[in-house]
Amino acid sequence: MTRSFPRAAVVVTTVTTLVVNLSACQAPDHAPAPRAAATSPDAAGAVYVTGAKAGDDPCARVVSAIGYLGLSLLPAGQEEAQHWDGDVRGRFGYLRGTLAMYGSGLPAPAAPAVAAIDDLAGTLSLARTADSRRPRLLREYRTASAAVLTACGRPSPG
């Protein structure tokens, strides 16, 4: 006859071990050390972009955010067929955060386009924006983003 632990004993041992380990993680002695505040070019110190650093090239960051959004947009001329799901609206929000951090560091000729993009992206990121307005706003966004790309010395999507 073989001996075996009753299942209840194994479960009690496992649960006890988990409780002890979790309690140790929550004890004040084991609290994680405070992280250094993330640096940001934003005057208020707010960080809107994951991994952003004060020394990042503003053009590289903004051009990247425009490109990231572009991956979810239909080609120019198909604005009426654009689908406005959470992915697209969220990428407009991401672009706004990137502009909040890096827009002031872009070349001066980009300033009017940055203001236009911020306004347009703010409207296009909202779920409540009427579908009938979106195609025109998207066309305006494309014009403004092309101006930013040009100011940064990057070719605009054709």
Coordinates of N, CA, C and O in Angstrom, one line a residue:
M1 N 0.9 -1.2 0.0 CA 0.0 0.0 0.0 C 0.9 1.2 0.0 O 1.8 1.4 0.8
T2 N 0.6 2.2 -0.9 CA 1.4 3.4 -1.0 C 0.7 4.5 -0.2 O -0.5 4.6 -0.1
R3 N 1.6 5.3 0.4 CA 1.1 6.5 1.1 C 1.0 7.7 0.1 O 1.9 7.9 -0.7
S4 N 0.0 8.5 0.3 CA 0.0 9.7 -0.5 C -0.6 10.8 0.4 O -1.3 10.5 1.3
F5 N -0.1 12.0 0.1 CA -0.6 13.1 0.9 C -2.1 13.3 0.5 O -2.4 13.3 -0.7
P6 N -2.9 13.6 1.4 CA -4.3 14.0 1.1 C -4.2 15.3 0.3 O -3.4 16.2 0.5
R7 N -5.1 15.4 -0.7 CA -5.1 16.6 -1.5 C -5.3 17.9 -0.7 O -4.8 18.9 -1.0
A8 N -6.1 17.8 0.3 CA -6.4 19.0 1.1 C -5.1 19.5 1.7 O -4.9 20.7 1.8
A9 N -4.2 18.6 2.2 CA -2.9 19.1 2.8 C -2.1 19.8 1.7 O -1.4 20.8 2.0
V10 N -2.0 19.3 0.5 CA -1.3 19.9 -0.6 C -1.8 21.3 -0.9 O -1.1 22.3 -1.0
V11 N -3.1 21.4 -1.0 CA -3.8 22.7 -1.2 C -3.5 23.7 -0.1 O -3.2 24.8 -0.4
V12 N -3.6 23.3 1.1 CA -3.4 24.1 2.3 C -1.9 24.6 2.3 O -1.7 25.8 2.5
T13 N -1.0 23.7 2.0 CA 0.4 24.1 1.9 C 0.6 25.1 0.8 O 1.3 26.1 1.0
T14 N 0.1 24.9 -0.3 CA 0.2 25.8 -1.5 C -0.4 27.1 -1.2 O 0.3 28.2 -1.4
V15 N -1.6 27.2 -0.6 CA -2.2 28.4 -0.3 C -1.5 29.2 0.8 O -1.3 30.4 0.7
T16 N -1.0 28.5 1.8 CA -0.2 29.1 2.8 C 1.0 29.7 2.3 O 1.4 30.9 2.6
T17 N 1.7 29.0 1.4 CA 2.9 29.6 0.8 C 2.6 30.8 0.0 O 3.4 31.8 0.1
L18 N 1.6 30.8 -0.8 CA 1.2 32.0 -1.6 C 0.8 33.2 -0.7 O 1.3 34.3 -1.0
V19 N 0.1 32.9 0.4 CA -0.3 34.0 1.3 C 0.9 34.6 1.9 O 1.1 35.8 2.0
V20 N 1.9 33.8 2.4 CA 3.1 34.3 3.0 C 3.9 35.1 2.0 O 4.4 36.2 2.3
N21 N 4.1 34.6 0.8 CA 4.8 35.3 -0.2 C 4.1 36.6 -0.6 O 4.8 37.7 -0.8
L22 N 2.8 36.6 -0.8 CA 2.1 37.9 -1.1 C 2.2 38.9 0.0 O 2.4 40.1 -0.2
S23 N 2.1 38.4 1.3 CA 2.2 39.3 2.4 C 3.6 39.9 2.5 O 3.7 41.1 2.8
A24 N 4.6 39.2 2.1 CA 5.9 39.7 2.2 C 6.1 40.8 1.1 O 6.8 41.8 1.3
C25 N 5.4 40.6 0.0 CA 5.5 41.6 -1.1 C 4.8 42.9 -0.7 O 5.2 44.0 -1.2
Q26 N 3.8 42.8 0.1 CA 3.1 44.0 0.5 C 3.7 44.7 1.8 O 3.2 45.8 2.1
A27 N 4.6 44.1 2.4 CA 5.2 44.6 3.6 C 5.9 45.9 3.3 O 6.6 46.0 2.2
P28 N 5.9 46.9 4.2 CA 6.6 48.1 3.9 C 8.1 48.0 3.7 O 8.7 48.7 2.9
D29 N 8.7 46.9 4.3 CA 10.1 46.7 4.1 C 10.5 46.3 2.7 O 11.6 46.5 2.2
H30 N 9.5 45.8 1.9 CA 9.8 45.3 0.6 C 9.2 46.2 -0.5 O 9.1 45.8 -1.6
A31 N 8.8 47.4 -0.1 CA 8.2 48.3 -1.1 C 9.3 48.6 -2.1 O 10.5 48.8 -1.8
P32 N 8.9 48.7 -3.4 CA 9.9 49.1 -4.4 C 10.4 50.5 -4.2 O 9.8 51.4 -3.7
A33 N 11.7 50.7 -4.6 CA 12.3 52.0 -4.4 C 11.6 52.9 -5.4 O 11.2 52.6 -6.5
P34 N 11.4 54.2 -4.9 CA 10.8 55.1 -5.8 C 11.6 55.3 -7.1 O 12.8 55.4 -7.1
R35 N 10.8 55.3 -8.2 CA 11.5 55.5 -9.5 C 11.8 57.0 -9.7 O 11.0 57.9 -9.3
A36 N 12.8 57.3 -10.4 CA 13.1 58.7 -10.8 C 12.1 59.1 -11.7 O 11.6 58.4 -12.6
A37 N 11.7 60.4 -11.6 CA 10.7 60.9 -12.5 C 11.2 60.9 -13.9 O 12.3 61.2 -14.1
A38 N 10.3 60.6 -14.8 CA 10.7 60.6 -16.2 C 10.9 62.0 -16.6 O 10.2 62.9 -16.2
T39 N 11.8 62.2 -17.5 CA 12.1 63.6 -18.0 C 11.3 63.8 -19.2 O 10.9 62.9 -19.9
S40 N 10.9 65.0 -19.4 CA 10.1 65.4 -20.5 C 10.4 66.8 -21.0 O 10.6 67.7 -20.2
P41 N 10.3 67.1 -22.3 CA 10.5 68.4 -22.7 C 9.2 69.3 -22.4 O 9.3 70.5 -22.6
D42 N 8.1 68.7 -21.9 CA 7.0 69.4 -21.6 C 7.3 70.3 -20.4 O 7.8 69.9 -19.4
A43 N 6.9 71.6 -20.5 CA 7.2 72.5 -19.4 C 6.6 72.1 -18.0 O 7.2 72.4 -17.0
A44 N 5.5 71.4 -18.1 CA 4.8 71.0 -16.8 C 5.4 69.7 -16.3 O 5.1 69.2 -15.2
G45 N 6.3 69.1 -17.1 CA 6.9 67.8 -16.7 C 6.1 66.6 -17.0 O 6.4 65.5 -16.6
A46 N 5.0 66.8 -17.7 CA 4.1 65.6 -18.0 C 4.7 64.8 -19.1 O 5.3 65.3 -20.0
V47 N 4.6 63.5 -18.9 CA 5.0 62.5 -19.9 C 3.8 61.9 -20.6 O 3.0 61.3 -20.0
Y48 N 3.7 62.1 -21.9 CA 2.6 61.6 -22.7 C 2.9 60.4 -23.5 O 2.1 59.8 -24.1
V49 N 4.2 60.2 -23.7 CA 4.7 59.2 -24.7 C 5.6 58.2 -23.9 O 6.6 58.6 -23.3
T50 N 5.3 56.9 -23.9 CA 6.1 55.9 -23.3 C 7.5 55.9 -23.8 O 7.7 56.0 -25.0
G51 N 8.4 56.0 -22.9 CA 9.8 55.9 -23.2 C 10.4 57.3 -23.7 O 11.5 57.4 -24.2
A52 N 9.6 58.3 -23.6 CA 10.1 59.7 -24.0 C 11.2 60.2 -23.1 O 11.2 60.0 -21.9
K53 N 12.1 60.8 -23.8 CA 13.2 61.4 -23.0 C 13.4 62.9 -23.5 O 13.1 63.2 -24.7
A54 N 13.9 63.7 -22.7 CA 14.0 65.1 -23.0 C 14.9 65.3 -24.2 O 14.7 66.3 -25.0
G55 N 15.9 64.5 -24.4 CA 16.9 64.7 -25.5 C 16.4 64.1 -26.8 O 17.2 64.2 -27.8
D56 N 15.3 63.5 -26.8 CA 14.8 62.9 -28.1 C 14.6 64.0 -29.1 O 14.2 65.1 -28.8
D57 N 14.9 63.6 -30.4 CA 14.7 64.6 -31.5 C 13.2 64.8 -31.7 O 12.5 63.9 -32.0
P58 N 12.7 66.1 -31.6 CA 11.3 66.3 -31.8 C 10.8 65.9 -33.1 O 9.7 65.3 -33.2
C59 N 11.5 66.2 -34.2 CA 11.0 65.7 -35.5 C 10.9 64.2 -35.6 O 9.9 63.7 -36.1
A60 N 11.9 63.5 -35.1 CA 11.8 62.1 -35.2 C 10.6 61.5 -34.4 O 9.9 60.6 -34.9
R61 N 10.3 62.1 -33.2 CA 9.2 61.6 -32.4 C 7.9 61.9 -33.1 O 7.0 61.1 -33.2
V62 N 7.7 63.2 -33.6 CA 6.5 63.5 -34.3 C 6.3 62.8 -35.6 O 5.2 62.3 -35.9
V63 N 7.3 62.7 -36.4 CA 7.2 62.0 -37.7 C 6.8 60.6 -37.4 O 6.0 60.0 -38.1
S64 N 7.4 60.0 -36.4 CA 7.1 58.6 -36.0 C 5.6 58.5 -35.6 O 4.9 57.5 -36.1
A65 N 5.1 59.4 -34.9 CA 3.7 59.3 -34.4 C 2.7 59.5 -35.6 O 1.7 58.9 -35.7
I66 N 3.1 60.4 -36.6 CA 2.3 60.6 -37.8 C 2.3 59.3 -38.6 O 1.3 58.8 -39.1
G67 N 3.5 58.6 -38.7 CA 3.6 57.4 -39.4 C 2.8 56.3 -38.7 O 2.1 55.5 -39.4
Y68 N 2.8 56.2 -37.4 CA 2.1 55.2 -36.6 C 0.6 55.4 -36.9 O -0.1 54.4 -37.1
L69 N 0.1 56.6 -36.9 CA -1.3 56.9 -37.2 C -1.6 56.5 -38.6 O -2.6 55.8 -38.9
G70 N -0.7 56.8 -39.5 CA -0.9 56.5 -40.9 C -1.1 55.0 -41.2 O -1.8 54.7 -42.2
L71 N -0.6 54.2 -40.4 CA -0.8 52.7 -40.6 C -2.2 52.3 -40.5 O -2.6 51.3 -41.0
S72 N -3.0 53.1 -39.8 CA -4.4 52.8 -39.6 C -5.4 53.5 -40.5 O -6.6 53.4 -40.4
L73 N -4.8 54.4 -41.3 CA -5.7 55.2 -42.2 C -5.7 54.6 -43.6 O -4.7 54.1 -44.1
L74 N -6.8 54.7 -44.2 CA -6.9 54.4 -45.6 C -6.1 55.4 -46.4 O -5.9 56.5 -46.0
P75 N -5.7 55.1 -47.6 CA -5.0 56.0 -48.5 C -5.8 57.3 -48.8 O -7.0 57.3 -48.7
A76 N -5.1 58.4 -49.1 CA -5.7 59.7 -49.4 C -6.7 59.4 -50.6 O -6.4 58.6 -51.5
G77 N -7.8 60.1 -50.5 CA -8.9 59.9 -51.5 C -10.0 58.9 -51.0 O -11.0 58.8 -51.6
Q78 N -9.7 58.2 -50.0 CA -10.6 57.2 -49.5 C -11.2 57.6 -48.1 O -11.6 56.8 -47.3
E79 N -11.2 58.9 -47.8 CA -11.6 59.4 -46.5 C -13.0 59.0 -46.1 O -13.3 58.8 -45.0
E80 N -13.9 59.0 -47.2 CA -15.3 58.7 -46.9 C -15.5 57.2 -46.4 O -16.4 56.9 -45.7
A81 N -14.5 56.3 -46.8 CA -14.6 54.9 -46.4 C -13.9 54.6 -45.1 O -13.9 53.5 -44.6
Q82 N -13.2 55.6 -44.5 CA -12.4 55.3 -43.3 C -13.2 54.8 -42.2 O -14.3 55.3 -41.9
H83 N -12.7 53.8 -41.5 CA -13.4 53.2 -40.4 C -12.9 53.9 -39.1 O -11.7 54.0 -39.0
W84 N -13.7 54.3 -38.2 CA -13.3 55.1 -37.1 C -13.5 54.3 -35.8 O -14.3 54.7 -34.9
D85 N -12.7 53.3 -35.7 CA -12.8 52.4 -34.4 C -11.8 53.0 -33.4 O -11.2 54.0 -33.6
G86 N -11.8 52.3 -32.3 CA -10.9 52.8 -31.2 C -9.4 52.8 -31.5 O -8.7 53.7 -31.0
D87 N -9.0 52.0 -32.4 CA -7.6 52.0 -32.9 C -7.2 53.3 -33.5 O -6.3 54.0 -33.1
V88 N -8.0 53.8 -34.5 CA -7.8 55.0 -35.2 C -7.9 56.2 -34.2 O -7.0 57.1 -34.2
R89 N -9.0 56.2 -33.5 CA -9.2 57.3 -32.5 C -8.0 57.4 -31.5 O -7.5 58.4 -31.2
G90 N -7.6 56.2 -31.0 CA -6.5 56.2 -30.1 C -5.2 56.6 -30.6 O -4.4 57.3 -29.9
R91 N -4.9 56.4 -31.9 CA -3.7 56.8 -32.5 C -3.7 58.3 -32.7 O -2.7 59.0 -32.7
F92 N -4.9 58.9 -32.9 CA -5.0 60.4 -33.0 C -4.7 60.9 -31.6 O -4.0 61.9 -31.5
G93 N -5.2 60.3 -30.6 CA -4.8 60.7 -29.2 C -3.3 60.6 -28.9 O -2.8 61.4 -28.3
Y94 N -2.7 59.5 -29.4 CA -1.3 59.3 -29.2 C -0.5 60.5 -29.9 O 0.4 61.0 -29.3
L95 N -1.0 60.8 -31.1 CA -0.3 61.9 -31.8 C -0.5 63.2 -31.0 O 0.5 64.0 -30.9
R96 N -1.6 63.5 -30.4 CA -1.8 64.7 -29.6 C -0.8 64.7 -28.4 O -0.2 65.7 -28.1
G97 N -0.6 63.5 -27.8 CA 0.4 63.5 -26.7 C 1.8 63.7 -27.1 O 2.6 64.4 -26.5
T98 N 2.1 63.2 -28.3 CA 3.4 63.4 -28.9 C 3.6 64.9 -29.2 O 4.7 65.5 -28.9
L99 N 2.6 65.5 -29.7 CA 2.7 67.0 -30.0 C 2.8 67.8 -28.7 O 3.5 68.8 -28.7
A100 N 2.1 67.4 -27.7 CA 2.2 68.1 -26.4 C 3.6 68.1 -25.9 O 4.1 69.1 -25.3
M101 N 4.3 67.0 -26.1 CA 5.7 66.9 -25.6 C 6.7 67.5 -26.5 O 7.7 68.1 -26.0
Y102 N 6.5 67.3 -27.8 CA 7.6 67.7 -28.7 C 7.2 68.7 -29.7 O 8.1 69.2 -30.5
G103 N 6.0 69.1 -29.8 CA 5.6 70.1 -30.8 C 6.3 71.4 -30.8 O 6.7 72.0 -31.8
S104 N 6.6 71.9 -29.6 CA 7.3 73.2 -29.4 C 8.8 73.1 -29.9 O 9.4 74.1 -30.2
G105 N 9.3 71.9 -30.0 CA 10.7 71.7 -30.5 C 10.8 71.6 -32.0 O 11.9 71.4 -32.5
L106 N 9.7 71.6 -32.7 CA 9.8 71.4 -34.1 C 10.2 72.7 -34.8 O 10.1 73.8 -34.2
P107 N 10.7 72.7 -36.0 CA 11.1 73.9 -36.7 C 9.9 74.9 -36.7 O 8.7 74.5 -36.8
A108 N 10.2 76.2 -36.6 CA 9.2 77.2 -36.6 C 8.2 77.2 -37.7 O 7.0 77.4 -37.4
P109 N 8.5 76.8 -38.9 CA 7.5 76.8 -40.0 C 6.4 75.7 -39.7 O 5.3 75.8 -40.3
A110 N 6.6 74.8 -38.8 CA 5.7 73.8 -38.5 C 4.6 74.2 -37.5 O 3.6 73.6 -37.3
A111 N 4.8 75.4 -36.8 CA 3.9 75.8 -35.7 C 2.5 75.9 -36.1 O 1.6 75.3 -35.4
P112 N 2.1 76.5 -37.2 CA 0.7 76.5 -37.5 C 0.1 75.1 -37.8 O -1.0 74.9 -37.4
A113 N 0.9 74.3 -38.4 CA 0.4 72.9 -38.7 C 0.2 72.1 -37.4 O -0.7 71.3 -37.3
V114 N 1.2 72.3 -36.5 CA 1.1 71.6 -35.2 C -0.2 72.0 -34.5 O -0.9 71.2 -33.9
A115 N -0.5 73.3 -34.5 CA -1.8 73.8 -33.8 C -3.0 73.2 -34.5 O -3.9 72.8 -33.9
A116 N -2.9 73.1 -35.9 CA -4.1 72.6 -36.6 C -4.2 71.1 -36.3 O -5.3 70.6 -36.1
I117 N -3.1 70.3 -36.3 CA -3.2 68.9 -36.0 C -3.7 68.7 -34.6 O -4.5 67.8 -34.4
D118 N -3.2 69.4 -33.6 CA -3.7 69.2 -32.3 C -5.2 69.4 -32.2 O -5.9 68.6 -31.6
D119 N -5.7 70.4 -32.8 CA -7.2 70.7 -32.8 C -7.9 69.6 -33.6 O -8.9 69.0 -33.1
L120 N -7.4 69.2 -34.8 CA -8.1 68.2 -35.6 C -8.0 66.8 -34.9 O -9.0 66.1 -34.8
A121 N -6.9 66.5 -34.3 CA -6.7 65.2 -33.7 C -7.6 65.1 -32.4 O -8.1 64.1 -32.1
G122 N -7.7 66.3 -31.7 CA -8.6 66.3 -30.6 C -10.0 65.9 -30.9 O -10.7 65.2 -30.2
T123 N -10.5 66.5 -32.1 CA -11.9 66.2 -32.5 C -12.0 64.8 -33.1 O -12.9 64.0 -32.7
L124 N -11.0 64.3 -33.9 CA -11.1 63.0 -34.5 C -10.9 61.9 -33.5 O -11.2 60.7 -33.8
S125 N -10.3 62.2 -32.4 CA -10.1 61.1 -31.4 C -11.3 60.8 -30.5 O -11.4 59.8 -29.8
L126 N -12.3 61.7 -30.6 CA -13.5 61.5 -29.9 C -14.5 60.6 -30.6 O -14.8 60.8 -31.7
A127 N -15.1 59.7 -29.8 CA -16.1 58.8 -30.4 C -17.4 59.5 -30.7 O -18.1 59.2 -31.7
R128 N -17.6 60.6 -30.1 CA -18.9 61.4 -30.3 C -18.8 62.3 -31.5 O -19.8 62.9 -31.9
T129 N -17.7 62.4 -32.2 CA -17.6 63.2 -33.4 C -18.5 62.6 -34.5 O -18.4 61.4 -34.7
A130 N -19.3 63.5 -35.1 CA -20.2 63.0 -36.1 C -19.5 62.4 -37.3 O -18.5 63.0 -37.8
D131 N -19.9 61.3 -37.7 CA -19.3 60.6 -38.9 C -19.3 61.5 -40.1 O -18.4 61.5 -41.0
S132 N -20.3 62.4 -40.3 CA -20.4 63.2 -41.4 C -19.3 64.3 -41.5 O -18.9 64.8 -42.5
R133 N -18.7 64.6 -40.3 CA -17.6 65.6 -40.3 C -16.2 65.0 -40.5 O -15.3 65.7 -40.9
R134 N -16.1 63.7 -40.2 CA -14.8 63.1 -40.2 C -14.0 63.1 -41.5 O -12.8 63.4 -41.5
P135 N -14.6 62.9 -42.7 CA -13.8 62.9 -43.9 C -13.2 64.2 -44.2 O -12.0 64.3 -44.5
R136 N -13.9 65.3 -44.0 CA -13.3 66.7 -44.2 C -12.2 66.9 -43.2 O -11.1 67.4 -43.6
L137 N -12.4 66.6 -41.9 CA -11.4 66.7 -40.9 C -10.1 65.9 -41.2 O -9.0 66.4 -41.0
L138 N -10.3 64.7 -41.7 CA -9.2 63.8 -42.1 C -8.4 64.5 -43.2 O -7.2 64.4 -43.2
R139 N -9.1 65.0 -44.2 CA -8.4 65.7 -45.3 C -7.6 66.9 -44.8 O -6.4 67.1 -45.2
E140 N -8.2 67.6 -43.9 CA -7.4 68.8 -43.3 C -6.2 68.3 -42.5 O -5.2 68.9 -42.5
Y141 N -6.4 67.1 -41.7 CA -5.3 66.6 -41.0 C -4.2 66.2 -42.0 O -3.0 66.4 -41.7
R142 N -4.5 65.6 -43.1 CA -3.5 65.2 -44.0 C -2.7 66.4 -44.5 O -1.4 66.3 -44.7
T143 N -3.3 67.5 -44.8 CA -2.6 68.7 -45.2 C -1.7 69.2 -44.1 O -0.5 69.5 -44.4
A144 N -2.2 69.2 -42.9 CA -1.4 69.7 -41.8 C -0.2 68.8 -41.5 O 0.9 69.3 -41.3
S145 N -0.4 67.5 -41.5 CA 0.7 66.6 -41.2 C 1.7 66.6 -42.3 O 2.9 66.5 -42.1
A146 N 1.3 66.8 -43.6 CA 2.3 67.0 -44.7 C 3.1 68.2 -44.4 O 4.4 68.2 -44.7
A147 N 2.6 69.3 -43.9 CA 3.3 70.5 -43.6 C 4.4 70.2 -42.5 O 5.5 70.7 -42.6
V148 N 4.0 69.4 -41.5 CA 4.9 69.1 -40.4 C 6.1 68.2 -41.0 O 7.2 68.5 -40.7
L149 N 5.7 67.3 -41.8 CA 6.7 66.4 -42.4 C 7.7 67.2 -43.3 O 8.9 67.0 -43.2
T150 N 7.2 68.2 -44.0 CA 8.0 69.0 -44.9 C 8.9 69.9 -44.0 O 10.1 70.0 -44.3
A151 N 8.4 70.4 -42.9 CA 9.2 71.3 -42.0 C 10.3 70.5 -41.4 O 11.4 71.0 -41.1
C152 N 10.1 69.2 -41.2 CA 11.1 68.3 -40.6 C 12.0 67.7 -41.7 O 12.8 66.8 -41.3
G153 N 11.8 68.1 -42.9 CA 12.7 67.5 -44.0 C 12.4 66.1 -44.4 O 13.2 65.4 -44.9
R154 N 11.1 65.7 -44.1 CA 10.7 64.3 -44.5 C 9.7 64.4 -45.7 O 8.9 65.3 -45.7
P155 N 9.8 63.4 -46.5 CA 8.8 63.4 -47.6 C 7.4 63.1 -47.1 O 7.3 62.3 -46.2
S156 N 6.4 63.7 -47.6 CA 5.0 63.4 -47.2 C 4.5 62.2 -48.0 O 4.9 62.1 -49.2
P157 N 3.6 61.4 -47.4 CA 3.1 60.3 -48.2 C 2.3 60.8 -49.4 O 1.6 61.8 -49.3
G158 N 2.5 60.2 -50.5 CA 1.9 60.7 -51.7 C 0.6 60.0 -52.0 O -0.2 60.1 -52.7

